[in-house]
């Protein structure tokens, strides 16, 4: 048996592939073969033809951010009086009502890393949102924001500090933690692309803490900038290793979501001449490899936001079992020069899933069918 066939067989049996095996698959496997193997694994984990999707609304709490990610045109400094904003309660009410009218039940709340909004401020925000909309789920913040809030609120930069922040937020309504800000889990890469964001170790420590508390989370990867394929593989292995440490009976990472970097008009394009862009074949290879390597993460999302819906449909035949959210609002990708469509409606999402040969099923954040 060749190394590749042996790796396919081991992945299909649910075994954990080594770095060497994953690297061989990335560099040597023909794409069609890799996708077919990932499709076999997907069928074992998710028999049948159901593809899940979700309705939620992405709201940015503020665009003020000290992180200075070089791929982001959305953020600004606190002193930028023309652009800086913090979303008001009135705006939340309007956006939540719009989402409820469309059948959504979850807010994806994300930063920037505002230098003055501390834990007490977030507690008040969550308390207020839950008191007015008790049934709306808060899928909120992410490891860089938790680490940032801990720091500016005077807590220690360790598991104890992160646990304090997460527990207090959970008490006032935090339902789940998105895997935002993972980019590539390598400290040198992170210094180049997002110098003010938490380190890879901190990202993993916050997630480890969340998993110990039983919080449901996801993991992400933004690839296609300054990293090499080896960094992507190590990133997958770090996610898999952390997932294997979650306490029994807890969900840990429910899903993995990877997307290619889009850099038009960003500092990363100017400084490193990296315009980014969606290479569909590379995206499909990434999705398939993720399905084969992440043997303990149940769901792989076909993140179509930067690749287009057609690439997402193809990914459903190569390891992905979920199409993510209809994205009622999206700000970070659409603030670059990206010209693709970053939102679609529920009808079009279901049509796309059907056209790809599957049956759409609406789900919640816990991947329970609605
Ligand atoms: S991507 Fe997020 S964390 Fe990075 S600069 Fe933009 S708003 Fe801040």
Coordinates of N, CA and C in Angstrom, one line a residue, residues 19-232:
X19 N 2.1 14.3 11.2 CA 2.5 15.4 10.4 C 3.0 15.0 9.1
X20 N 3.8 13.9 9.1 CA 4.4 13.4 7.8 C 3.3 13.0 6.9
X21 N 2.3 12.3 7.4 CA 1.2 11.8 6.5 C 0.4 13.0 6.0
X22 N 0.1 13.9 6.9 CA -0.7 15.1 6.4 C 0.1 15.9 5.4
X23 N 1.4 16.0 5.6 CA 2.3 16.8 4.6 C 2.3 16.0 3.2
X24 N 2.4 14.7 3.3 CA 2.4 13.9 2.1 C 1.0 14.1 1.3
X25 N -0.1 14.1 2.1 CA -1.4 14.3 1.4 C -1.4 15.7 0.8
X26 N -1.0 16.7 1.5 CA -1.0 18.1 1.0 C -0.2 18.2 -0.3
X27 N 1.0 17.7 -0.3 CA 1.9 17.9 -1.4 C 1.7 17.0 -2.5
X28 N 1.3 15.7 -2.2 CA 1.4 14.7 -3.3 C 0.0 14.2 -3.8
X29 N -1.0 14.3 -2.9 CA -2.3 13.6 -3.3 C -2.9 14.4 -4.5
X30 N -3.4 13.7 -5.5 CA -4.2 14.3 -6.5 C -5.5 14.9 -5.9
X31 N -5.9 16.1 -6.3 CA -7.0 16.7 -5.6 C -8.3 15.8 -5.6
X32 N -8.6 15.2 -6.8 CA -9.8 14.4 -6.8 C -9.8 13.3 -5.8
X33 N -8.6 12.7 -5.7 CA -8.4 11.5 -4.8 C -8.6 12.0 -3.3
X34 N -8.0 13.1 -3.0 CA -8.0 13.7 -1.7 C -9.5 14.0 -1.3
X35 N -10.2 14.6 -2.2 CA -11.6 15.0 -2.0 C -12.4 13.7 -1.8
X36 N -12.2 12.7 -2.6 CA -13.0 11.5 -2.5 C -12.7 10.8 -1.1
X37 N -11.5 10.9 -0.7 CA -11.2 10.3 0.7 C -11.8 11.1 1.8
X38 N -11.8 12.4 1.6 CA -12.5 13.3 2.6 C -14.0 13.1 2.6
X39 N -14.5 12.8 1.4 CA -16.0 12.6 1.3 C -16.3 11.3 2.0
X40 N -15.5 10.3 1.9 CA -15.7 9.0 2.6 C -15.8 9.2 4.1
X41 N -14.8 10.0 4.6 CA -14.8 10.3 6.0 C -16.0 11.1 6.4
X42 N -16.4 12.1 5.6 CA -17.6 12.8 5.9 C -18.8 11.9 6.0
X43 N -18.9 11.0 5.0 CA -20.1 10.1 5.0 C -20.1 9.2 6.2
X44 N -18.9 8.8 6.7 CA -18.9 8.0 7.9 C -19.4 8.8 9.1
X45 N -19.0 10.1 9.2 CA -19.4 10.9 10.4 C -20.8 11.4 10.2
X46 N -21.2 11.7 9.0 CA -22.5 12.3 8.7 C -23.2 11.6 7.6
X47 N -23.7 10.4 7.9 CA -24.3 9.6 6.8 C -25.5 10.3 6.2
X48 N -25.8 10.0 5.0 CA -26.9 10.6 4.3 C -26.5 11.9 3.6
X49 N -27.5 12.6 3.1 CA -27.2 13.8 2.2 C -27.6 15.1 2.9
X50 N -27.7 15.1 4.2 CA -28.0 16.4 4.9 C -26.8 17.3 5.0
X51 N -27.1 18.6 4.6 CA -26.1 19.6 4.8 C -26.7 20.7 5.6
X52 N -26.1 21.0 6.7 CA -26.6 22.0 7.7 C -26.2 23.4 7.3
X53 N -27.1 24.4 7.8 CA -26.8 25.8 7.6 C -27.5 26.5 8.7
X54 N -27.2 27.8 8.8 CA -27.7 28.5 10.0 C -28.0 30.0 9.6
X55 N -28.9 30.5 10.4 CA -29.2 32.0 10.3 C -28.7 32.7 11.6
X56 N -27.7 33.5 11.4 CA -27.4 34.4 12.5 C -27.0 35.7 12.0
X57 N -26.7 36.6 12.9 CA -26.3 38.0 12.5 C -25.0 38.4 13.2
X58 N -24.1 38.8 12.3 CA -22.8 39.3 12.8 C -22.9 40.8 13.1
X59 N -22.7 41.1 14.4 CA -22.6 42.5 14.7 C -21.3 42.8 15.3
X60 N -20.7 43.9 14.8 CA -19.4 44.3 15.5 C -19.7 45.3 16.6
X61 N -19.2 44.9 17.8 CA -19.5 45.7 19.0 C -18.9 47.1 18.8
X62 N -17.7 47.2 18.2 CA -17.0 48.4 17.9 C -16.0 48.2 16.8
X63 N -15.6 49.3 16.1 CA -14.6 49.2 15.1 C -13.2 49.7 15.7
X64 N -13.3 50.2 16.9 CA -12.0 50.6 17.6 C -11.2 49.4 18.0
X65 N -10.0 49.4 17.6 CA -9.2 48.1 17.8 C -7.7 48.5 17.9
X66 N -7.1 47.9 18.9 CA -5.6 48.2 19.1 C -4.8 47.0 18.5
X67 N -5.5 46.1 17.8 CA -4.7 44.9 17.3 C -3.9 45.2 16.1
X68 N -4.4 46.1 15.2 CA -3.7 46.5 14.1 C -3.4 45.3 13.1
X69 N -4.3 44.4 12.9 CA -4.1 43.3 12.0 C -3.9 43.9 10.6
X70 N -2.9 43.4 9.9 CA -2.5 44.0 8.6 C -3.4 43.6 7.5
X71 N -4.4 42.7 7.8 CA -5.3 42.3 6.7 C -6.7 42.9 6.9
X72 N -6.8 43.9 7.8 CA -8.1 44.4 8.2 C -8.2 45.9 7.9
X73 N -9.1 46.2 7.1 CA -9.4 47.7 6.8 C -10.5 48.2 7.7
X74 N -11.1 47.3 8.5 CA -12.3 47.7 9.2 C -12.0 48.5 10.4
X75 N -10.9 48.2 11.1 CA -10.7 48.8 12.4 C -10.2 50.2 12.3
X76 N -10.3 51.0 13.4 CA -9.6 52.3 13.4 C -9.2 52.6 14.9
X77 N -8.5 53.7 15.1 CA -8.0 54.0 16.4 C -9.1 54.8 17.1
X78 N -8.9 54.8 18.5 CA -9.9 55.5 19.3 C -10.0 57.0 18.9
X79 N -8.8 57.5 18.5 CA -8.7 59.0 18.2 C -9.3 59.3 16.9
X80 N -9.7 58.4 16.1 CA -10.3 58.6 14.8 C -11.8 59.0 15.0
X81 N -12.0 60.2 15.2 CA -13.4 60.6 15.6 C -14.4 60.5 14.5
X82 N -13.9 60.5 13.2 CA -14.8 60.4 12.1 C -15.3 59.0 12.0
X83 N -14.5 58.0 12.2 CA -14.8 56.6 12.0 C -15.2 55.8 13.2
X84 N -14.6 56.1 14.3 CA -14.8 55.3 15.5 C -16.2 55.2 16.0
X85 N -16.7 54.0 16.2 CA -18.0 53.8 16.8 C -18.1 52.7 17.8
X86 N -19.1 52.8 18.7 CA -19.4 51.6 19.6 C -20.9 51.4 19.3
X87 N -21.3 50.2 19.0 CA -22.7 50.0 18.6 C -23.6 50.3 19.8
X88 N -24.7 51.1 19.5 CA -25.6 51.5 20.6 C -26.7 50.5 20.8
X89 N -27.3 50.6 22.0 CA -28.4 49.6 22.3 C -29.5 49.7 21.3
X90 N -29.8 51.0 20.8 CA -30.8 51.2 19.8 C -30.5 50.4 18.5
X91 N -29.2 50.4 18.1 CA -28.8 49.7 16.9 C -28.9 48.2 17.1
X92 N -28.5 47.7 18.3 CA -28.7 46.3 18.6 C -30.1 45.9 18.5
X93 N -31.0 46.7 19.1 CA -32.5 46.4 19.0 C -32.9 46.2 17.6
X94 N -32.6 47.2 16.7 CA -33.0 47.2 15.3 C -32.4 45.9 14.6
X95 N -31.2 45.7 14.8 CA -30.5 44.6 14.1 C -31.1 43.2 14.6
X96 N -31.3 43.1 15.9 CA -31.9 41.9 16.4 C -33.3 41.6 15.9
X97 N -34.1 42.7 15.9 CA -35.5 42.5 15.4 C -35.4 42.1 13.9
X98 N -34.5 42.7 13.1 CA -34.4 42.3 11.7 C -34.0 40.8 11.6
X99 N -33.1 40.4 12.5 CA -32.7 39.0 12.5 C -33.8 38.1 12.9
X100 N -34.6 38.4 13.9 CA -35.7 37.6 14.3 C -36.7 37.5 13.2
X101 N -37.0 38.6 12.5 CA -37.9 38.5 11.4 C -37.5 37.5 10.3
X102 N -36.2 37.4 10.2 CA -35.6 36.4 9.1 C -35.5 35.0 9.7
X103 N -35.9 34.8 10.9 CA -35.9 33.5 11.5 C -34.6 33.1 12.2
X104 N -33.7 34.1 12.4 CA -32.5 33.9 13.1 C -32.7 33.9 14.6
X105 N -31.7 33.3 15.3 CA -31.8 33.2 16.8 C -30.5 33.5 17.5
X106 N -29.5 33.9 16.7 CA -28.2 34.0 17.3 C -27.4 35.3 16.8
X107 N -26.8 36.0 17.8 CA -25.9 37.1 17.4 C -24.5 36.6 17.5
X108 N -23.7 36.9 16.4 CA -22.3 36.7 16.5 C -21.7 38.0 16.8
X109 N -21.3 38.2 18.0 CA -20.8 39.5 18.5 C -19.3 39.5 18.5
X110 N -18.7 40.4 17.7 CA -17.2 40.5 17.7 C -16.7 41.9 17.9
X111 N -15.4 41.9 18.2 CA -14.6 43.2 18.5 C -14.7 44.2 17.5
X112 N -13.7 44.9 17.4 CA -12.3 45.1 17.9 C -12.0 45.1 19.4
X113 N -10.7 45.2 19.5 CA -10.1 45.2 20.9 C -10.1 46.7 21.3
X114 N -11.1 47.1 21.9 CA -11.3 48.5 22.3 C -10.5 48.7 23.6
X115 N -9.6 49.8 23.6 CA -8.7 50.0 24.8 C -9.5 50.3 26.1
X116 N -10.7 50.7 26.0 CA -11.4 51.2 27.2 C -12.6 50.3 27.7
X117 N -13.0 49.4 26.8 CA -14.2 48.6 27.2 C -13.7 47.4 28.0
X118 N -14.0 47.4 29.3 CA -13.5 46.3 30.2 C -14.6 45.3 30.5
X119 N -14.3 44.4 31.4 CA -15.2 43.3 31.7 C -16.6 43.8 32.2
X120 N -16.5 44.8 33.0 CA -17.8 45.4 33.6 C -18.7 45.9 32.4
X121 N -18.0 46.5 31.4 CA -18.8 47.1 30.3 C -19.5 45.9 29.5
X122 N -18.7 44.9 29.3 CA -19.3 43.7 28.5 C -20.4 43.0 29.3
X123 N -20.2 43.0 30.6 CA -21.2 42.3 31.5 C -22.5 43.1 31.4
X124 N -22.4 44.4 31.4 CA -23.6 45.2 31.3 C -24.3 45.1 29.9
X125 N -23.4 45.0 28.8 CA -24.0 44.8 27.5 C -24.7 43.5 27.4
X126 N -24.1 42.4 27.8 CA -24.7 41.1 27.7 C -26.0 41.0 28.6
X127 N -25.9 41.6 29.8 CA -27.1 41.6 30.7 C -28.3 42.3 30.0
X128 N -28.0 43.4 29.4 CA -29.0 44.2 28.8 C -29.6 43.4 27.6
X129 N -28.8 42.9 26.8 CA -29.2 42.1 25.6 C -30.1 40.9 26.0
X130 N -29.6 40.2 27.0 CA -30.4 39.0 27.4 C -31.7 39.4 28.1
X131 N -31.7 40.6 28.8 CA -33.0 41.0 29.5 C -34.0 41.3 28.5
X132 N -33.6 41.9 27.3 CA -34.6 42.3 26.3 C -34.9 41.2 25.3
X133 N -33.9 40.3 25.1 CA -34.0 39.2 24.1 C -33.5 37.9 24.7
X134 N -34.3 37.4 25.7 CA -33.8 36.2 26.4 C -33.6 35.0 25.6
X135 N -34.3 34.9 24.4 CA -34.1 33.7 23.6 C -33.0 33.8 22.5
X136 N -32.4 35.0 22.4 CA -31.3 35.2 21.4 C -30.0 34.7 22.0
X137 N -29.4 33.8 21.3 CA -28.1 33.2 21.7 C -27.0 34.2 21.4
X138 N -26.0 34.3 22.4 CA -24.9 35.2 22.2 C -23.6 34.3 21.9
X139 N -23.2 34.3 20.6 CA -22.0 33.6 20.2 C -21.0 34.7 20.1
X140 N -20.2 34.9 21.2 CA -19.6 36.2 21.3 C -18.1 36.2 21.6
X141 N -17.4 37.2 21.1 CA -16.0 37.5 21.4 C -15.2 36.4 20.8
X142 N -14.1 36.1 21.3 CA -13.2 35.1 20.8 C -11.9 35.2 21.6
X143 N -11.0 34.2 21.5 CA -9.8 34.2 22.4 C -9.1 35.6 22.4
X144 N -8.8 36.3 21.3 CA -8.1 37.5 21.4 C -8.8 38.5 22.3
X145 N -10.1 38.6 22.1 CA -10.9 39.5 22.9 C -11.0 39.2 24.4
X146 N -11.1 37.9 24.7 CA -11.1 37.4 26.1 C -9.8 37.8 26.7
X147 N -8.7 37.5 26.0 CA -7.3 37.9 26.6 C -7.2 39.4 26.7
X148 N -7.7 40.1 25.8 CA -7.6 41.6 25.9 C -8.5 42.1 27.0
X149 N -9.7 41.6 27.2 CA -10.6 42.1 28.3 C -9.9 41.7 29.6
X150 N -9.3 40.5 29.7 CA -8.7 40.1 31.0 C -7.6 41.1 31.3
X151 N -6.8 41.5 30.3 CA -5.7 42.4 30.5 C -6.1 43.8 31.0
X152 N -7.1 44.4 30.2 CA -7.4 45.7 30.6 C -8.3 45.8 31.8
X153 N -8.8 44.6 32.3 CA -9.6 44.6 33.5 C -8.8 44.2 34.7
X154 N -7.5 44.0 34.5 CA -6.6 43.8 35.7 C -6.5 42.3 36.1
X155 N -6.9 41.4 35.2 CA -6.8 40.0 35.6 C -5.5 39.4 35.0
X156 N -5.0 38.3 35.6 CA -3.8 37.7 35.1 C -3.9 37.1 33.7
X157 N -2.8 37.1 33.0 CA -2.8 36.6 31.6 C -2.5 35.1 31.7
X158 N -3.4 34.4 32.3 CA -3.3 32.9 32.4 C -4.6 32.3 32.5
X159 N -4.7 31.0 32.6 CA -5.9 30.3 32.6 C -6.9 30.8 33.7
X160 N -6.3 31.2 34.9 CA -7.2 31.7 36.0 C -7.9 33.0 35.5
X161 N -7.1 33.9 34.9 CA -7.6 35.2 34.5 C -8.7 35.0 33.4
X162 N -8.4 34.1 32.5 CA -9.3 33.9 31.4 C -10.6 33.2 31.9
X163 N -10.4 32.3 32.9 CA -11.6 31.7 33.4 C -12.5 32.7 34.1
X164 N -11.9 33.6 34.9 CA -12.7 34.6 35.5 C -13.6 35.4 34.5
X165 N -12.9 35.8 33.5 CA -13.6 36.6 32.4 C -14.7 35.8 31.8
X166 N -14.4 34.5 31.4 CA -15.4 33.7 30.8 C -16.5 33.3 31.7
X167 N -16.2 33.1 32.9 CA -17.3 32.7 33.9 C -18.3 33.9 34.1
X168 N -17.7 35.1 34.3 CA -18.5 36.2 34.5 C -19.4 36.5 33.3
X169 N -18.8 36.4 32.1 CA -19.6 36.6 30.9 C -20.7 35.5 30.7
X170 N -20.3 34.3 31.0 CA -21.3 33.2 30.9 C -22.5 33.5 31.8
X171 N -22.2 34.0 33.0 CA -23.2 34.3 34.0 C -24.2 35.3 33.5
X172 N -23.8 36.2 32.6 CA -24.7 37.2 32.1 C -25.2 37.0 30.7
X173 N -24.9 35.8 30.1 CA -25.5 35.5 28.9 C -24.6 34.9 27.8
X174 N -23.3 34.8 27.9 CA -22.4 34.3 26.9 C -22.8 32.8 26.7
X175 N -23.2 32.4 25.4 CA -23.7 31.0 25.2 C -22.6 30.2 24.6
X176 N -21.8 30.8 23.7 CA -20.7 30.0 23.1 C -19.6 31.0 22.6
X177 N -18.4 30.4 22.3 CA -17.3 31.2 22.0 C -16.8 30.9 20.6
X178 N -16.8 31.9 19.7 CA -16.3 31.6 18.3 C -14.8 31.5 18.3
X179 N -14.3 30.7 17.3 CA -12.9 30.5 17.2 C -12.2 31.6 16.5
X180 N -12.7 32.8 16.6 CA -12.1 33.9 15.8 C -10.7 34.2 16.2
X181 N -10.0 34.9 15.3 CA -8.6 35.3 15.6 C -7.6 34.3 15.6
X182 N -7.9 33.1 15.1 CA -6.8 32.0 15.1 C -5.8 32.3 14.0
X183 N -6.3 32.9 12.9 CA -5.4 33.1 11.7 C -4.6 31.8 11.5
X184 N -3.2 31.9 11.8 CA -2.4 30.7 11.7 C -1.8 30.7 13.1
X185 N -1.9 29.5 13.8 CA -1.4 29.4 15.2 C 0.1 29.2 15.2
X186 N 0.8 30.2 14.9 CA 2.2 30.2 14.9 C 2.7 31.6 15.3
X187 N 3.5 31.8 16.4 CA 3.8 33.1 16.9 C 4.5 34.0 15.9
X188 N 5.4 33.4 15.1 CA 6.2 34.3 14.2 C 5.2 34.8 13.1
X189 N 4.4 33.9 12.6 CA 3.4 34.4 11.6 C 2.5 35.5 12.1
X190 N 2.0 35.2 13.3 CA 1.1 36.2 13.9 C 1.7 37.6 14.1
X191 N 3.0 37.6 14.5 CA 3.7 38.9 14.6 C 3.8 39.6 13.3
X192 N 3.8 38.9 12.2 CA 3.9 39.6 10.9 C 2.5 40.1 10.4
X193 N 1.5 39.4 10.8 CA 0.2 39.8 10.2 C -0.8 40.4 11.2
X194 N -0.6 40.1 12.4 CA -1.5 40.8 13.4 C -0.7 41.0 14.7
X195 N 0.1 42.0 14.7 CA 1.1 42.3 15.7 C 0.5 42.5 17.1
X196 N -0.7 43.0 17.2 CA -1.3 43.4 18.5 C -2.2 42.3 19.0
X197 N -2.3 41.2 18.3 CA -3.3 40.2 18.7 C -2.6 39.2 19.6
X198 N -3.3 38.4 20.4 CA -2.7 37.5 21.3 C -1.9 36.4 20.6
X199 N -1.0 35.8 21.3 CA -0.1 34.8 20.7 C -0.9 33.5 20.5
X200 N -0.3 32.6 19.7 CA -0.9 31.3 19.5 C -1.1 30.6 20.8
X201 N -0.2 30.7 21.7 CA -0.3 30.0 23.0 C -1.5 30.5 23.8
X202 N -1.7 31.8 23.7 CA -2.8 32.4 24.5 C -4.1 32.0 23.8
X203 N -4.2 32.0 22.5 CA -5.4 31.6 21.8 C -5.8 30.2 22.3
X204 N -4.8 29.3 22.3 CA -5.0 27.9 22.7 C -5.4 27.8 24.2
X205 N -4.7 28.6 25.1 CA -5.0 28.6 26.5 C -6.5 29.1 26.8
X206 N -6.9 30.1 26.1 CA -8.3 30.6 26.3 C -9.2 29.5 25.9
X207 N -9.0 28.8 24.8 CA -9.9 27.8 24.3 C -9.8 26.6 25.3
X208 N -8.6 26.3 25.8 CA -8.5 25.1 26.7 C -9.4 25.5 28.0
X209 N -9.3 26.7 28.4 CA -10.1 27.1 29.6 C -11.6 27.0 29.3
X210 N -12.0 27.5 28.1 CA -13.4 27.5 27.7 C -13.9 26.0 27.6
X211 N -13.1 25.1 27.1 CA -13.5 23.7 27.0 C -13.6 23.1 28.4
X212 N -12.7 23.5 29.3 CA -12.8 22.9 30.7 C -14.1 23.4 31.3
X213 N -14.6 24.5 30.9 CA -15.9 25.0 31.5 C -17.1 24.4 30.8
X214 N -16.8 23.6 29.7 CA -17.9 23.0 29.0 C -18.5 23.9 27.9
X215 N -17.9 25.1 27.7 CA -18.4 26.0 26.6 C -18.2 25.4 25.2
X216 N -19.2 25.6 24.4 CA -19.1 25.1 23.0 C -18.3 26.2 22.2
X217 N -17.4 25.7 21.4 CA -16.5 26.7 20.6 C -16.4 26.1 19.2
X218 N -15.7 27.0 18.4 CA -15.3 26.5 17.1 C -13.8 26.9 16.9
X219 N -13.3 26.4 15.8 CA -11.9 26.7 15.5 C -11.8 27.2 14.0
X220 N -10.9 28.2 13.8 CA -10.8 28.7 12.5 C -9.4 28.7 12.0
X221 N -9.2 29.1 10.7 CA -7.9 29.3 10.1 C -8.1 30.3 9.0
X222 N -7.2 31.3 8.9 CA -7.2 32.1 7.7 C -5.8 31.9 7.1
X223 N -5.8 31.3 5.9 CA -4.6 30.9 5.3 C -4.4 31.7 4.0
X224 N -3.2 31.5 3.4 CA -3.0 32.1 2.1 C -2.3 33.4 2.2
X225 N -1.5 33.7 3.2 CA -0.8 35.0 3.3 C 0.7 34.7 3.4
X226 N 1.3 34.8 4.6 CA 2.7 34.7 4.7 C 3.2 33.3 5.2
X227 N 2.2 32.4 5.5 CA 2.5 31.1 6.0 C 2.9 30.1 4.9
X228 N 3.5 29.0 5.3 CA 3.8 27.9 4.3 C 2.8 26.7 4.6
X229 N 2.7 25.8 3.7 CA 1.7 24.7 4.0 C 2.0 24.0 5.3
X230 N 3.3 23.9 5.7 CA 3.7 23.3 7.0 C 3.0 24.0 8.2
X231 N 2.9 25.3 8.1 CA 2.2 26.0 9.2 C 0.8 25.6 9.3
X232 N 0.1 25.4 8.1 CA -1.3 25.1 8.1 C -1.5 23.7 8.7

